[in-house]
Coordinates of C-alpha atoms in Angstrom, one line a residue:
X1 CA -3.9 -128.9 39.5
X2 CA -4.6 -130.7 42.5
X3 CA -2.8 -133.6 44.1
X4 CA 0.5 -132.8 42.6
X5 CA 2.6 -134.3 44.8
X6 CA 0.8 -137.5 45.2
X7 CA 0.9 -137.5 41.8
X8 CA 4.3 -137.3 41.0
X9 CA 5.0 -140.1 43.5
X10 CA 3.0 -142.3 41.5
X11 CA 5.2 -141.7 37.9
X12 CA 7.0 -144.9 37.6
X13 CA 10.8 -144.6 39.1
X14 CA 10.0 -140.8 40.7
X15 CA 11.3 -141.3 44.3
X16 CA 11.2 -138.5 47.0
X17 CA 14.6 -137.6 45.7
X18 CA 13.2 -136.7 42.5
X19 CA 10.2 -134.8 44.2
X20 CA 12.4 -132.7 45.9
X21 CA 14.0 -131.5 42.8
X22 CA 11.0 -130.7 40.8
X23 CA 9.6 -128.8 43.8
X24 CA 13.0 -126.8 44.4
X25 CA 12.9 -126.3 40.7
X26 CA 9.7 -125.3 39.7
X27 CA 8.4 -121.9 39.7
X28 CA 4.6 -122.0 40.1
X29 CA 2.3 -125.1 40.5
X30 CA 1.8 -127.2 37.3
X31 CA -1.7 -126.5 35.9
X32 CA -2.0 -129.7 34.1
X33 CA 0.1 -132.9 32.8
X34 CA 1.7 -131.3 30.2
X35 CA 2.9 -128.6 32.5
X36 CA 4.6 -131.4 34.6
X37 CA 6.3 -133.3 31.5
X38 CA 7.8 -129.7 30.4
X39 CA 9.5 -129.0 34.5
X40 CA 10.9 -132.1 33.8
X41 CA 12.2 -131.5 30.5
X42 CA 13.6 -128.5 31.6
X43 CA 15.2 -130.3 34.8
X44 CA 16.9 -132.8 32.9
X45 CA 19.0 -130.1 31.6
X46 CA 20.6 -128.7 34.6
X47 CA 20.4 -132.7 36.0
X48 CA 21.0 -135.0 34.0
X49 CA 20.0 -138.1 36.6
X50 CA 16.4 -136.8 36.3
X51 CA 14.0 -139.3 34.5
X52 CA 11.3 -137.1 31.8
X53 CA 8.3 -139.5 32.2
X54 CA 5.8 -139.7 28.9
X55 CA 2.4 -137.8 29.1
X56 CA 0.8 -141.3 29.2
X57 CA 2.9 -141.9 32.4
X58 CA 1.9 -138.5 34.0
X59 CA -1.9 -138.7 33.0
X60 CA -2.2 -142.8 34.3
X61 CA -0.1 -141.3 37.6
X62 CA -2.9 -138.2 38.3
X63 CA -5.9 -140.8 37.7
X64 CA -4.4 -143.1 40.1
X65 CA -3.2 -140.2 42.8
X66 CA -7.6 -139.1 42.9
X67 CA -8.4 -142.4 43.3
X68 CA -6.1 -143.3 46.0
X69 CA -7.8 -139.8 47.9
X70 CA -10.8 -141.3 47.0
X71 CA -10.9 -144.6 48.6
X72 CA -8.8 -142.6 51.2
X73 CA -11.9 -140.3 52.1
X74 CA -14.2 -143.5 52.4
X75 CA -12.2 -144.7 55.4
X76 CA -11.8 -140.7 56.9
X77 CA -8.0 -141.1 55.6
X78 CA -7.0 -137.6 54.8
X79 CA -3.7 -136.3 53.1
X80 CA -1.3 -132.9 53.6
X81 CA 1.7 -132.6 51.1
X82 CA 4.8 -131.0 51.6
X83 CA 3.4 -128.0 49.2
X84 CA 0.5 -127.5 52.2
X85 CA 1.5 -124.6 54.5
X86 CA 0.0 -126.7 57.6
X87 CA 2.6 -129.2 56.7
X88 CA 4.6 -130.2 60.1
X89 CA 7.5 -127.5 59.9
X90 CA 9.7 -129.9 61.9
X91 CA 9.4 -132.5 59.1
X92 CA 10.8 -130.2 56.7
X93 CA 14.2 -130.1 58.2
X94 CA 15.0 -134.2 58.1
X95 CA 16.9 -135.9 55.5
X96 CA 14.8 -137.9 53.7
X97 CA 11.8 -136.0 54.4
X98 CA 8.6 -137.3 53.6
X99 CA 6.4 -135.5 51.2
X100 CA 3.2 -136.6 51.9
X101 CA 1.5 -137.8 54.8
X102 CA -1.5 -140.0 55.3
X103 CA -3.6 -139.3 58.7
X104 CA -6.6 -140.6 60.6
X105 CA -7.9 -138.3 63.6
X106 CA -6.8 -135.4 64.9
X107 CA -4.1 -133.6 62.9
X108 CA -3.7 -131.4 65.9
X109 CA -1.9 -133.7 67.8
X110 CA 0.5 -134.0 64.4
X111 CA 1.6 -130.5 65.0
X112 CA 1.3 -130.1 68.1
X113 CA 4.1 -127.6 69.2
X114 CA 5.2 -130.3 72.2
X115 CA 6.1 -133.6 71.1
X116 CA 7.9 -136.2 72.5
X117 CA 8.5 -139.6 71.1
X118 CA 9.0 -142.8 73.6
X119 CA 9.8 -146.2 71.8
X120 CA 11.8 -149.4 72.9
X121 CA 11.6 -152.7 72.8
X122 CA 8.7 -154.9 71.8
X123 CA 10.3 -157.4 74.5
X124 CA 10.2 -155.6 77.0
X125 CA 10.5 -155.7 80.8
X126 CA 8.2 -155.1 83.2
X127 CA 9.9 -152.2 84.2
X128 CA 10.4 -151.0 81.0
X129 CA 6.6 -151.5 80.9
X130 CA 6.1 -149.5 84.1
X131 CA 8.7 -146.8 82.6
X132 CA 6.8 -146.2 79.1
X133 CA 3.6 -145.9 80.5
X134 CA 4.2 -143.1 83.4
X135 CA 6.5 -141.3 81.5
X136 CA 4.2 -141.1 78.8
X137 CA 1.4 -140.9 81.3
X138 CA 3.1 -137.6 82.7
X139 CA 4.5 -135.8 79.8
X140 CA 0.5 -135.8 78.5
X141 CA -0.9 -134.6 81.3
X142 CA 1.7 -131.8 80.3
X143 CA 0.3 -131.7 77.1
X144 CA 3.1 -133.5 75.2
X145 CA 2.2 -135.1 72.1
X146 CA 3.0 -138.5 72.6
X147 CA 4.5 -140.1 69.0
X148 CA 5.1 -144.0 68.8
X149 CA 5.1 -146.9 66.8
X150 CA 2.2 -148.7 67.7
X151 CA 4.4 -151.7 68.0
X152 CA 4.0 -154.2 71.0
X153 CA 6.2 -153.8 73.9
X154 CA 7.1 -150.5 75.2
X155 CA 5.3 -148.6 72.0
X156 CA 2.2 -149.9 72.9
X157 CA 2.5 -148.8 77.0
X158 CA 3.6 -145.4 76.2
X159 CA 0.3 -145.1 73.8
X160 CA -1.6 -146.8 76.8
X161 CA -0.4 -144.1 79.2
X162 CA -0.8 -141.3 77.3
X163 CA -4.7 -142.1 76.6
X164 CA -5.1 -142.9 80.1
X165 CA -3.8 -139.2 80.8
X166 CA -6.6 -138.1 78.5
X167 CA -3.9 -136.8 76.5
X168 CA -2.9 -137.0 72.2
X169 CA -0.9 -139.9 71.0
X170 CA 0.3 -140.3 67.5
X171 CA 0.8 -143.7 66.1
X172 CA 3.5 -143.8 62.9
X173 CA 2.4 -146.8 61.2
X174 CA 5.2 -148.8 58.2
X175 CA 2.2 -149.9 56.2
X176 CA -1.0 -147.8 54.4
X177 CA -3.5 -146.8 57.4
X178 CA -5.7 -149.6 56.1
X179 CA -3.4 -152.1 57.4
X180 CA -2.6 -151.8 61.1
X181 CA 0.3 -153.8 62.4
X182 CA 0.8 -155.3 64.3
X183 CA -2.8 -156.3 64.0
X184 CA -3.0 -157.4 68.1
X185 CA -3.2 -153.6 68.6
X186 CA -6.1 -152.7 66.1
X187 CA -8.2 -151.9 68.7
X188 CA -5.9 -149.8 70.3
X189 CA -5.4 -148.2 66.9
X190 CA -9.2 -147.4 67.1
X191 CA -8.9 -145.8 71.7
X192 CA -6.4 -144.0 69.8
X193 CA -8.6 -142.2 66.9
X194 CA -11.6 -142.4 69.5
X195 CA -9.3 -140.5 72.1
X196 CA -8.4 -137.0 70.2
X197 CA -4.9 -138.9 69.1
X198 CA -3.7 -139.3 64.9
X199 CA -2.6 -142.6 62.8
X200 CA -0.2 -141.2 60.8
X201 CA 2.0 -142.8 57.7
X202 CA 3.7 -141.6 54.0
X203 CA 1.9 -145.0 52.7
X204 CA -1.3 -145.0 50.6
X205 CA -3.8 -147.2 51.3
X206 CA -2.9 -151.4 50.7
X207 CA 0.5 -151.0 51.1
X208 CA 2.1 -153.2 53.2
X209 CA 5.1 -153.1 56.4
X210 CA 7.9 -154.5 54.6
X211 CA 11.5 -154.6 56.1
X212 CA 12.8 -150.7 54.8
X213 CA 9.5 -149.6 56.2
X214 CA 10.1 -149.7 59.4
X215 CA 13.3 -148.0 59.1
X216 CA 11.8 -145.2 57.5
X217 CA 8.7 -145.0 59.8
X218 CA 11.6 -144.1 62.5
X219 CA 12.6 -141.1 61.2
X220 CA 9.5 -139.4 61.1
X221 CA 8.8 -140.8 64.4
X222 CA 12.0 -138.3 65.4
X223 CA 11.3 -136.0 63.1
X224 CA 8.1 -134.8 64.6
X225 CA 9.7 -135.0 67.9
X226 CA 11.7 -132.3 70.1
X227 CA 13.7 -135.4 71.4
X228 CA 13.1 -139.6 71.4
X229 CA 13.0 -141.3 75.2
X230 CA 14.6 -144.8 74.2
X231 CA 12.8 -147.2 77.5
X232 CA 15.1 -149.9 76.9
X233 CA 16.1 -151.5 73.4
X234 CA 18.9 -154.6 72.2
X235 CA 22.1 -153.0 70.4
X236 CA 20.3 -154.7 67.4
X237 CA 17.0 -153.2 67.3
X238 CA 14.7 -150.6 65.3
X239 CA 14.7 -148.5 68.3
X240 CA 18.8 -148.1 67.5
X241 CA 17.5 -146.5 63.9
X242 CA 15.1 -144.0 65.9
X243 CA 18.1 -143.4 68.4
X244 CA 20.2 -142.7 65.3
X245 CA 18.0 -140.5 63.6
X246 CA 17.2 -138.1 66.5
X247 CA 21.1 -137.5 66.9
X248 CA 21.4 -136.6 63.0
X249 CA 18.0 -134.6 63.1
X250 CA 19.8 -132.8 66.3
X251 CA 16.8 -133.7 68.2
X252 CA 17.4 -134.4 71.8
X253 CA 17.9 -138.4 72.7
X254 CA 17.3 -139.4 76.1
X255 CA 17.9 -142.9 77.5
X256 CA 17.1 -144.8 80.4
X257 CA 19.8 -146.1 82.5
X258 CA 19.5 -149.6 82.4
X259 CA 21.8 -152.9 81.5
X260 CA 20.1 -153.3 77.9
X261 CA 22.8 -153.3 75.5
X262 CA 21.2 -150.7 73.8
X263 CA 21.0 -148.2 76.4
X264 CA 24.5 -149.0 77.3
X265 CA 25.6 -148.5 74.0
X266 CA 23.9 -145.2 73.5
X267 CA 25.0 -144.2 77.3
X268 CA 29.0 -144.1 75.9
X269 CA 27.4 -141.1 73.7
X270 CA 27.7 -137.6 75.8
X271 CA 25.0 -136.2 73.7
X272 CA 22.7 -138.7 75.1
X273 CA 20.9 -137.5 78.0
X274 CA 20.9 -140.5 80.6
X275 CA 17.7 -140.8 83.2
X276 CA 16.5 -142.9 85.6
X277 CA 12.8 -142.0 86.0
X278 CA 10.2 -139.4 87.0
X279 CA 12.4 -137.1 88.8
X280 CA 14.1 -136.4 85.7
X281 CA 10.9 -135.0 84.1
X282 CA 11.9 -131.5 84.3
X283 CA 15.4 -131.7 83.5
X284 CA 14.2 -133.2 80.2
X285 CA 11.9 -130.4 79.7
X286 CA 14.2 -127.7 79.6
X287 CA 16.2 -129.4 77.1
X288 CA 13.5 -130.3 74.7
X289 CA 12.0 -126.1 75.2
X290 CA 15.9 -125.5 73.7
X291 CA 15.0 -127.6 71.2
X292 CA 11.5 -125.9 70.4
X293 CA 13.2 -122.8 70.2
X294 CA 15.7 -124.1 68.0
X295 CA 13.2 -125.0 65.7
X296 CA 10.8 -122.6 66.0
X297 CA 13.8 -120.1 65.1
X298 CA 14.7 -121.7 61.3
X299 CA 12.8 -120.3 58.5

């Protein structure tokens, strides 16, 4: 049966949560809809805070799961599920992780084996500016996979640099890859594509950013990651949710030194790895190779 995961994310009240219990449960990969009703018959038993959805439910869920590849496939959206052995292995490890991803361009730069993610604030400085663009400028010329929000502000310079480095940025989008936001960077959405770099989101098609989307964009925008640069970000800010995530995903967090609250706050933390600019490039490096190797090592 094909598109089982998307499929089961489409059964009314079947969140990620649930997913991960029929896939830790079941044996071998359903065949058909019935096959799916019965693992969650038999899953109720052992938990009892499992929902058993109808057939009807199951059946309208699988229709709607090939059409959603199909009008995927007409804008070159493709899909990889958590079942897929090319899955991103580093995304298996989160809390929370996603179990299907949406993606537009080159999957390479998805899984490539360097990765670092730069984010901050979309009001951001002129230096901080000047910071997310070289550092992303020279970690790509390095052949870092650049990951980043695609936000204004220092997202949108750290893509900017990586592209002009002729290097592979990947954008995490909070809304279906039909709906780029913020829409004053669809064009840079499209150099990215154009530019051997990847839109990547867990949202079908026509869905929205709303509010918890954002948050949850943020940890696979760490999770892909051997560490998260934070540029320079308010106390009170998505980039504190990235900042969080990479410490609980035991990524490494660096941060620049610099009198945003954010920074400062995260600067009290002595697993934060302070910098101040280029001449910190290698020191970084050999933390984030311990943190490849880390990786690399789980099974």
């Amino acid at each position: 049966m094909k598109n089982i995961i998307l499929t089961l994310l489409s059964i009314p009240k079947i969140g990620r949560k649930s997913v991960d219990y029929f896939i830790d449960y079941m044996k071998e990969e359903p065949q058909n809809e019935n096959d799916i009703v019965d693992i969650f018959i038999n899953l109720k038993k052992s938990n009892n805070k499992i929902k058993i959805p109808t057939l009807d439910e199951v059946k309208l869920a699988h229709y709607k799961s090939k059409e959603i590849i199909y009008l995927s496939k007409k804008q070159n959206i493709e899909t990889i599920d958590i079942l897929n052995e090319n899955f991103p292995k580093r995304l298996k490890y989160i809390e929370n992780r996603p179990k299907i991803l949406f993606y537009k361009g080159n999957y390479d730069a998805v899984i490539n084996k360097y990765s670092l993610a730069i984010i901050g604030s979309r009001d951001a400085s002129e230096y901080g500016q000047k910071n997310a663009y070289e550092m992303a400028y020279s970690f790509a010329k390095d052949n870092y996979s650049i990951i980043s929000g695609l936000a204004i502000g220092c997202d949108t310079y750290a893509h900017k640099g990586c592209l002009d480095a002729n290097g592979m940025t990947v954008a995490v989008l909070s809304s279906g890859l039909d709906k780029i936001y913020p829409i004053i960077n669809k064009e840079l959405s499209e150099k990215i594509i154009e530019n051997k770099g990847c839109l990547l989101s867990e949202y079908p098609i026509g869905t929205s950013s709303f509010k918890n989307n954002f948050i949850e964009r943020d940890r696979i925008e760490s999770g892909l990651s051997l560490g998260t640069m934070v540029i320079e970000a308010n106390i009170k800010s998505g980039t504190m949710h990235t900042a969080n995530f990479t410490l609980n995903q035991k990524r490494l967090l660096i941060c620049f030194n610099t009198n945003r609250s954010g920074n400062k706050f995260l600067l009290k933390n002595n697993n934060v790895m302070s910098i101040n600019g280029k001449d910190d490039i290698s020191r970084i490096k050999i933390q984030l190779d311990k943190v490849r190797e880390s990786l690399e090592n789980k099974k």
